[in-house]
Short mmCIF file of C-alpha atoms and ligand atoms in Angstrom, two decimals:
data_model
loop_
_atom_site.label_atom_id
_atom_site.label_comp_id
_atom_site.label_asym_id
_atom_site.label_seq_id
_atom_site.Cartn_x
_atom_site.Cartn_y
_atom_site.Cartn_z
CA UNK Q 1 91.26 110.45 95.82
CA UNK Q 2 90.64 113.78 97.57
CA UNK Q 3 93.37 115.84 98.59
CA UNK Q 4 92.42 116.27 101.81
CA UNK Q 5 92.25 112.36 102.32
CA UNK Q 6 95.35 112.14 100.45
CA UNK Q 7 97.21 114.76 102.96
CA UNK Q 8 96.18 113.12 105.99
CA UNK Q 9 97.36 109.64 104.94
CA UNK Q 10 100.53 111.62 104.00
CA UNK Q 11 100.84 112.20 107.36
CA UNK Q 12 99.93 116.21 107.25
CA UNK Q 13 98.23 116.15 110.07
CA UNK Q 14 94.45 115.29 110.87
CA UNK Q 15 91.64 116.12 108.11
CA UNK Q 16 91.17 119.36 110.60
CA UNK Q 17 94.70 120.75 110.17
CA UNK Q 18 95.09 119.48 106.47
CA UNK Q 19 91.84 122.10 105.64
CA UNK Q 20 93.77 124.47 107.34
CA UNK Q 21 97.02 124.15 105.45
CA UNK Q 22 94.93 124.04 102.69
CA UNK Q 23 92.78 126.85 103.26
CA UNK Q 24 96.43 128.97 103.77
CA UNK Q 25 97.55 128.27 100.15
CA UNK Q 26 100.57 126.30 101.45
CA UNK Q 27 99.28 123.24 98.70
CA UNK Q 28 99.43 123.05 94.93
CA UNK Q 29 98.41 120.83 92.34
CA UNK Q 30 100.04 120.83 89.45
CA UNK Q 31 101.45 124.45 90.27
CA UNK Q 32 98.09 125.98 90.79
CA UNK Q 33 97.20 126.69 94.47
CA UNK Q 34 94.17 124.58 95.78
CA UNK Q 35 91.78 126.06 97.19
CA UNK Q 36 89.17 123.31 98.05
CA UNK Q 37 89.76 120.37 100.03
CA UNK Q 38 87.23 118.25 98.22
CA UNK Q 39 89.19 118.60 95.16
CA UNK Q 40 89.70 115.35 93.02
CA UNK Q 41 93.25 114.04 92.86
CA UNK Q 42 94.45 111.29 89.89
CA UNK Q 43 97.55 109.59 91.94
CA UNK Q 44 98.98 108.69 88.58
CA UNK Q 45 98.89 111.93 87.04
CA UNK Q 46 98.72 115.01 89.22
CA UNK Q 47 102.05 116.60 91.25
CA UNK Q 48 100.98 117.85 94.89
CA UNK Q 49 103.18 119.89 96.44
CA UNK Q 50 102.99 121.30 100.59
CA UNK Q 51 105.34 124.27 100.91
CA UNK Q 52 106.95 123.91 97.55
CA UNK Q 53 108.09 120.31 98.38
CA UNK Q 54 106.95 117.57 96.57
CA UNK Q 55 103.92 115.03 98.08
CA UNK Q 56 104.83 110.98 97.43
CA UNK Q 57 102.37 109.13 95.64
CA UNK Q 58 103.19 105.96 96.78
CA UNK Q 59 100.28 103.74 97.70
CA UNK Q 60 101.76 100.67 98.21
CA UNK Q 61 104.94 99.78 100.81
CA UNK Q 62 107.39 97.22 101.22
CA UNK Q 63 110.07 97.68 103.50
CA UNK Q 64 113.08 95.83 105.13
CA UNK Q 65 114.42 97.11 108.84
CA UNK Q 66 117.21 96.80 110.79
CA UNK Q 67 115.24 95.95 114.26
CA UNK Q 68 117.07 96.70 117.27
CA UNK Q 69 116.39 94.77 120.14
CA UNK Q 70 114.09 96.26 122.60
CA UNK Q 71 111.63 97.02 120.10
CA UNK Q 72 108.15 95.22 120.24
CA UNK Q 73 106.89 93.70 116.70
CA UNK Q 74 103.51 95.72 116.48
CA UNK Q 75 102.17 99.00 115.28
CA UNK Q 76 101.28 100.08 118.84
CA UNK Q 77 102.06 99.00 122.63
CA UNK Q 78 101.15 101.00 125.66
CA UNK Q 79 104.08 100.61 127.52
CA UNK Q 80 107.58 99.60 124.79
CA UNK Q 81 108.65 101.12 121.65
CA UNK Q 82 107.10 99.68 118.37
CA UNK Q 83 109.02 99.20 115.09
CA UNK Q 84 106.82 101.30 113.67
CA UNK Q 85 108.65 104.06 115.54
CA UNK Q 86 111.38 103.76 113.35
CA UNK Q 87 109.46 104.47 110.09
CA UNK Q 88 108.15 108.01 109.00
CA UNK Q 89 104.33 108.66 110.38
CA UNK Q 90 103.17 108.24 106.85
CA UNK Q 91 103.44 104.59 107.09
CA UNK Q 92 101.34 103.99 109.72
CA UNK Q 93 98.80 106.06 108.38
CA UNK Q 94 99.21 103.76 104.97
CA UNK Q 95 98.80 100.80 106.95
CA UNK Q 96 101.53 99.18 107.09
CA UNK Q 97 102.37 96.65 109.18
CA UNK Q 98 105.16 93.75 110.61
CA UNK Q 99 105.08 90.86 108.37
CA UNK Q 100 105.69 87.75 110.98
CA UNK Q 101 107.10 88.89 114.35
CA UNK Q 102 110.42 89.08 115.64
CA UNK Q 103 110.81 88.82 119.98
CA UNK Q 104 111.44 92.09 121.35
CA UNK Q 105 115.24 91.59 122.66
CA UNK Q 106 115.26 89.87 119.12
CA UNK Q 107 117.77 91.76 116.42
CA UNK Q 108 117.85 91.84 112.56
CA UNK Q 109 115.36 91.40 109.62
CA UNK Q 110 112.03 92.75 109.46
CA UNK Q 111 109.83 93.09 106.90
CA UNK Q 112 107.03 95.48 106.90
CA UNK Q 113 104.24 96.38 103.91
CA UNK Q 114 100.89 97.40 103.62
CA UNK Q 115 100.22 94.57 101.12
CA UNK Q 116 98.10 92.20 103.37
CA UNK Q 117 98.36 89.58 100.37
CA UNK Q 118 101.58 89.65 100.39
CA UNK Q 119 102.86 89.94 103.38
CA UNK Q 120 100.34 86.99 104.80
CA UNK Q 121 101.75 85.32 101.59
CA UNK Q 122 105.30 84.65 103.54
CA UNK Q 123 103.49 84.06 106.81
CA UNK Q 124 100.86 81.22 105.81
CA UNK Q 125 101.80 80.96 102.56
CA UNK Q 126 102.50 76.95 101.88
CA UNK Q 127 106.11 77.35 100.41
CA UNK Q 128 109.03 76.65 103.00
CA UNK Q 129 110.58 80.46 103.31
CA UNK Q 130 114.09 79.72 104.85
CA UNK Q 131 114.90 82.17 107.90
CA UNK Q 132 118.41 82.46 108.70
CA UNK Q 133 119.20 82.96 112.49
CA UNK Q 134 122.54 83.67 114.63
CA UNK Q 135 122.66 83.42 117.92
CA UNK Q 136 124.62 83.02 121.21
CA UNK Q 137 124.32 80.16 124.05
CA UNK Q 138 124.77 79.39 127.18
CA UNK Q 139 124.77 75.71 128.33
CA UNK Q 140 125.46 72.52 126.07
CA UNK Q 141 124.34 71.47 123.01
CA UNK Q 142 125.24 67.74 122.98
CA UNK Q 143 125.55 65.81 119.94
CA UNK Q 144 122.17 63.96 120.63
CA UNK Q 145 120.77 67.75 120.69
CA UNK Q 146 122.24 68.74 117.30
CA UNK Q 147 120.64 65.58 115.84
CA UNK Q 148 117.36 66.31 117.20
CA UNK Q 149 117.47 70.00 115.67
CA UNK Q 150 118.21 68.46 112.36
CA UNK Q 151 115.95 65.49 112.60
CA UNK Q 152 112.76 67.99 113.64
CA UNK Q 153 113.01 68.54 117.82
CA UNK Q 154 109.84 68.00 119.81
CA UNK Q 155 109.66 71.13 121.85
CA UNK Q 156 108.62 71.57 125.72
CA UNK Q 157 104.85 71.93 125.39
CA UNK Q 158 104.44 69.04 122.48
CA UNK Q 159 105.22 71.04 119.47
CA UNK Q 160 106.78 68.75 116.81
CA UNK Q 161 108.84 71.58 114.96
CA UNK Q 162 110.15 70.45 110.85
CA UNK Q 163 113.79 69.66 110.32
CA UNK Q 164 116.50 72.52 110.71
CA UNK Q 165 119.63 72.97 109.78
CA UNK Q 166 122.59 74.30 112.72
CA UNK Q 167 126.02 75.17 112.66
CA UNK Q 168 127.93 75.62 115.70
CA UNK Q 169 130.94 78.22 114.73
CA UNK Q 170 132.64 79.01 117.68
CA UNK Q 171 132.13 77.78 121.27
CA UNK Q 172 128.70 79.88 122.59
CA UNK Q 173 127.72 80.76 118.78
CA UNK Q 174 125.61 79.25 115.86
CA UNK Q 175 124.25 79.64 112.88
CA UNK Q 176 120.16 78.29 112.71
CA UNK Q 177 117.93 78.02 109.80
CA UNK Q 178 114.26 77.32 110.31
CA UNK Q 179 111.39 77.16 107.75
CA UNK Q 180 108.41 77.82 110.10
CA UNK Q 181 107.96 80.48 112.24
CA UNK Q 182 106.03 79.43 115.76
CA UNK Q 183 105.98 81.24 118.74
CA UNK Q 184 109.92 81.88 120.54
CA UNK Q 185 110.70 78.89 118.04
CA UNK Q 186 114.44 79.20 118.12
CA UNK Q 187 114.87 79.71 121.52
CA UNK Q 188 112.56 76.73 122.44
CA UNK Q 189 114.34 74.78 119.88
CA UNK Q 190 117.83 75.79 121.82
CA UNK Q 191 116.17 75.13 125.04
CA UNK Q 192 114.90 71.84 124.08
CA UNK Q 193 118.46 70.60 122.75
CA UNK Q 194 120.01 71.88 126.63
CA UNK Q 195 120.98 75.80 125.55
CA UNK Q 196 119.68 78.64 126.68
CA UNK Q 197 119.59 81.41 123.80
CA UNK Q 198 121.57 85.05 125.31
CA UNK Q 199 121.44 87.24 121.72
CA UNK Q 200 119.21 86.53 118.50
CA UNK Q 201 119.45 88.16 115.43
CA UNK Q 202 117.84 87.42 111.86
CA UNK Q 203 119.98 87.86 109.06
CA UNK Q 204 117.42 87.05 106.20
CA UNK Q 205 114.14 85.51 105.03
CA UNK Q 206 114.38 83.66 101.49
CA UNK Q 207 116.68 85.71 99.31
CA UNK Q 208 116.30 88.77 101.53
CA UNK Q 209 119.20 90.18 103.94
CA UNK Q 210 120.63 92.88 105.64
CA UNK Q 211 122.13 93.74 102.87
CA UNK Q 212 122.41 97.51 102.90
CA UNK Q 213 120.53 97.75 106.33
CA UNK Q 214 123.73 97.08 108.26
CA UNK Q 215 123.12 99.52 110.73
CA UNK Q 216 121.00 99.01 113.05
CA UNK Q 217 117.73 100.87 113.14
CA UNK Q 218 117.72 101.59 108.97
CA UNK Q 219 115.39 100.68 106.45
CA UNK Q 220 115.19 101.14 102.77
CA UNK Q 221 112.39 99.76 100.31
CA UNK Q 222 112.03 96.28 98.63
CA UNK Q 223 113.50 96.01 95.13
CA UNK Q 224 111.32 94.77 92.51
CA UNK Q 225 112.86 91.32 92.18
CA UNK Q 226 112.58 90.77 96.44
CA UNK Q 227 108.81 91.39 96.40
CA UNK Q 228 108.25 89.40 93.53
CA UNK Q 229 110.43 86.71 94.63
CA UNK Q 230 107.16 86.24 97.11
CA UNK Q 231 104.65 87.02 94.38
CA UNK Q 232 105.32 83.51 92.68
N1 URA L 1 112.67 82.62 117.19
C1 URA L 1 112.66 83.16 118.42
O1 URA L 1 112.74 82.46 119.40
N2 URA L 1 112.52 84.50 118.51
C2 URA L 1 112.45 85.31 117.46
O2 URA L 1 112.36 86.53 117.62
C3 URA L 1 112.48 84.73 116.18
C4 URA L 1 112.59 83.38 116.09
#
């Protein structure tokens, strides 16, 4: 890869201002300034370094985040804040991207990679990925509703949606887990059982959690075993 391409996918700045860092010796390769921005760059090999610090290598991303609500599920929006706000520039310029979408007034876990294979893997892919939702209520959920939920409800507009599981564990709270992931699907699902859905937050997606993302608006990397766990 060239260094200047490399740079500006690092986030550096545009291809303009990375020939300009370059072109003030503030980049080394392997300990030697560079001097041309056209220089050849072995991502496996070499050590690039801006102002003495070190430049990542990484190519490929996979990333859980804490969403908090009020954040739309895209990589741009003219008018809200996007969860890629949250991340370091460099990611965007890496392409990555949501996997699935959560609402915007929607909490919890969100995966994000720039693996389009693998992240449309857990959206289309044709093993059931449990989701595990909690939410809060208003209104009733009768009996008849819960059994609907479980049986597979038929929502509003005609949408037959699989068999869920719920658990109601105090008045005005449950616990919902889906293996699909249509459009508003547990709120509709709420609605159509005679609730109306006031907080929603996703806790995980197959084996992955919050788990070390407690606080809201953090993110670390995958592990190994969590993107393979997909991979299969
Ligand atoms: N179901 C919803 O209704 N909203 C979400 O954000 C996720 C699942």
């Amino acid at each position: 890869m060239r260094l200047d391409k490399l740079l500006a996918n690092k986030a550096f700045g545009s291809r303009k201002e990375v020939h300009q860092l370059i072109k003030s010796g503030r980049v080394s390769i392997n300990g030697v300034q560079a001097t041309k921005k056209d220089q050849s760059i072995s991502i496996d090999v070499d050590e690039v370094m801006v102002d003495g610090v070190r430049v990542s290598m990484q190519q490929m991303y996979y990333v859980k985040l804490h969403k908090p609500a009020g954040y739309v599920t895209a990589v741009e929006d003219k008018i809200h804040p996007v969860v890629m706000d949250l991340l370091p520039p460099e990611y965007i310029k890496m392409g990555v991207f949501p996997v699935g979408r959560l609402d915007k007034d929607t909490e919890g876990l969100l995966l994000l990679t720039n693996d389009g294979v693998w992240g449309h893997s857990i959206i289309n892919g044709h093993k059931s990925v449990p989701k595990v939702y909690e939410l809060n209520y208003e209104g009733i959920l009768s009996k008849e509703g819960l059994a609907r939920i479980k049986e597979g409800i038929l929502l509003g507009d005609g949408t037959q949606c699989k068999p869920a599981t719920i658990e109601l564990l105090e008045p005005g709270k449950a616990k919902i887990i889906i293996e699909e992931g249509k459009y508003h699907q547990v709120k509709r699902m709420i609605s159509a059982a005679g609730g109306t859905v006031t907080y929603l937050k996703r806790l995980s997606i197959g084996t992955i959690t919050l788990k070390d993302i407690e606080t809201i608006s953090t993110f670390i990397p995958l592990t190994e075993e969590e993107i393979g766990a997909f991979k299969k």
